[in-house]
GROMACS .gro file of C-alpha atoms in nm:
model
  117
    1MET     CA    1  -0.886   0.203   0.723
    2GLY     CA    2  -1.032   0.118   0.383
    3LYS     CA    3  -0.938  -0.183   0.178
    4LEU     CA    4  -1.024  -0.371  -0.141
    5THR     CA    5  -1.046  -0.750  -0.136
    6THR     CA    6  -1.174  -1.023  -0.367
    7HIS     CA    7  -1.264  -1.391  -0.359
    8VAL     CA    8  -1.332  -1.642  -0.638
    9LEU     CA    9  -1.592  -1.917  -0.598
   10ASP     CA   10  -1.610  -2.195  -0.859
   11THR     CA   11  -1.986  -2.257  -0.872
   12ALA     CA   12  -1.952  -2.533  -1.133
   13ASN     CA   13  -1.748  -2.752  -0.898
   14GLY     CA   14  -1.869  -2.621  -0.562
   15ARG     CA   15  -1.531  -2.506  -0.431
   16PRO     CA   16  -1.301  -2.204  -0.402
   17GLY     CA   17  -1.138  -2.084  -0.724
   18SER     CA   18  -0.778  -2.165  -0.636
   19GLY     CA   19  -0.501  -2.046  -0.869
   20VAL     CA   20  -0.701  -1.781  -1.058
   21GLN     CA   21  -0.493  -1.492  -1.191
   22VAL     CA   22  -0.648  -1.155  -1.105
   23GLU     CA   23  -0.537  -0.819  -1.244
   24LEU     CA   24  -0.629  -0.484  -1.086
   25PHE     CA   25  -0.639  -0.158  -1.282
   26ALA     CA   26  -0.719   0.202  -1.191
   27LEU     CA   27  -0.936   0.380  -1.449
   28SER     CA   28  -0.935   0.744  -1.547
   29GLY     CA   29  -1.159   0.818  -1.843
   30ASP     CA   30  -1.038   0.586  -2.120
   31ALA     CA   31  -0.698   0.538  -1.955
   32ARG     CA   32  -0.621   0.221  -1.761
   33ARG     CA   33  -0.324   0.187  -1.523
   34ALA     CA   34  -0.209  -0.154  -1.398
   35LEU     CA   35  -0.182  -0.166  -1.019
   36LYS     CA   36  -0.136  -0.530  -0.925
   37THR     CA   37  -0.149  -0.890  -1.046
   38VAL     CA   38  -0.214  -1.170  -0.798
   39THR     CA   39  -0.313  -1.537  -0.794
   40THR     CA   40  -0.581  -1.666  -0.559
   41ASN     CA   41  -0.476  -1.905  -0.282
   42HIS     CA   42  -0.623  -2.245  -0.185
   43ASP     CA   43  -0.930  -2.071  -0.040
   44GLY     CA   44  -0.993  -1.865  -0.356
   45ARG     CA   45  -0.876  -1.549  -0.178
   46CYS     CA   46  -0.573  -1.324  -0.207
   47ASP     CA   47  -0.317  -1.345   0.073
   48GLU     CA   48  -0.350  -0.972   0.139
   49PRO     CA   49  -0.584  -0.689   0.036
   50LEU     CA   50  -0.547  -0.569  -0.323
   51LEU     CA   51  -0.537  -0.213  -0.193
   52GLU     CA   52  -0.552  -0.070   0.158
   53GLY     CA   53  -0.493   0.244   0.355
   54THR     CA   54  -0.366   0.540   0.156
   55ALA     CA   55  -0.328   0.324  -0.158
   56LEU     CA   56  -0.709   0.297  -0.177
   57ILE     CA   57  -0.854   0.616  -0.321
   58ALA     CA   58  -1.201   0.700  -0.445
   59GLY     CA   59  -1.242   0.634  -0.815
   60GLU     CA   60  -1.311   0.372  -1.076
   61TYR     CA   61  -1.134   0.036  -1.089
   62GLU     CA   62  -1.132  -0.280  -1.295
   63LEU     CA   63  -1.066  -0.638  -1.191
   64VAL     CA   64  -0.984  -0.893  -1.461
   65PHE     CA   65  -1.024  -1.258  -1.361
   66HIS     CA   66  -0.862  -1.521  -1.586
   67ALA     CA   67  -1.149  -1.766  -1.538
   68GLY     CA   68  -1.110  -1.949  -1.870
   69ASP     CA   69  -0.749  -2.037  -1.793
   70TYR     CA   70  -0.858  -2.159  -1.449
   71PHE     CA   71  -1.122  -2.396  -1.590
   72ALA     CA   72  -0.883  -2.515  -1.863
   73SER     CA   73  -0.625  -2.599  -1.595
   74LEU     CA   74  -0.884  -2.826  -1.431
   75GLY     CA   75  -0.931  -3.015  -1.756
   76THR     CA   76  -1.280  -2.876  -1.814
   77ASN     CA   77  -1.402  -2.939  -2.169
   78LEU     CA   78  -1.439  -2.583  -2.300
   79PRO     CA   79  -1.559  -2.466  -2.641
   80GLN     CA   80  -1.331  -2.257  -2.861
   81PRO     CA   81  -1.365  -1.971  -2.824
   82ARG     CA   82  -1.446  -2.002  -2.455
   83PHE     CA   83  -1.789  -1.871  -2.355
   84VAL     CA   84  -1.651  -1.726  -2.028
   85ASP     CA   85  -1.283  -1.643  -2.055
   86ARG     CA   86  -1.161  -1.323  -1.890
   87VAL     CA   87  -1.421  -1.174  -1.660
   88VAL     CA   88  -1.393  -0.796  -1.641
   89LEU     CA   89  -1.559  -0.621  -1.347
   90ARG     CA   90  -1.565  -0.240  -1.348
   91PHE     CA   91  -1.674  -0.077  -1.026
   92GLY     CA   92  -1.647   0.246  -0.833
   93ILE     CA   93  -1.516   0.321  -0.487
   94ALA     CA   94  -1.692   0.620  -0.337
   95ASP     CA   95  -1.569   0.594   0.024
   96ALA     CA   96  -1.198   0.509   0.047
   97GLY     CA   97  -1.235   0.456   0.422
   98SER     CA   98  -1.466   0.155   0.373
   99HIS     CA   99  -1.406  -0.212   0.299
  100TYR     CA  100  -1.498  -0.303  -0.058
  101HIS     CA  101  -1.515  -0.679  -0.112
  102VAL     CA  102  -1.575  -0.777  -0.477
  103PRO     CA  103  -1.624  -1.153  -0.504
  104LEU     CA  104  -1.665  -1.346  -0.829
  105LEU     CA  105  -1.894  -1.649  -0.854
  106VAL     CA  106  -1.805  -1.822  -1.179
  107SER     CA  107  -1.862  -2.125  -1.399
  108PRO     CA  108  -1.764  -2.190  -1.762
  109TRP     CA  109  -2.111  -2.059  -1.858
  110SER     CA  110  -2.191  -1.772  -1.622
  111TYR     CA  111  -2.067  -1.536  -1.355
  112SER     CA  112  -2.198  -1.288  -1.099
  113THR     CA  113  -2.066  -1.048  -0.840
  114TYR     CA  114  -2.189  -0.826  -0.558
  115ARG     CA  115  -2.046  -0.591  -0.299
  116GLY     CA  116  -1.964  -0.820  -0.013
  117SER     CA  117  -1.847  -0.751   0.338
   0.00000   0.00000   0.00000
């Protein structure tokens, strides 16, 4: 059974990104359809998969991480406008029967991602 999961790691402070709002969208051409909004738990993860089973279909998706709000909530001194604010990751799911893990490693100055396991 396929599933989509995510995880936020705060690389500036060396800990999980707890309390980060994450939005999930399905993409179709220029159209964008909201699927889910969640907040990461104490371990920087979601309490359940973002999508799984028949809800996960092949196609293009977008995750939006509210990283700037997260760092502001920690009292981080951020410039205005924020250098890293909302991190948008667009990715494709080719095999809906597989596990797609899309983690975000983030600081107020940079971010990266990869297909995890």
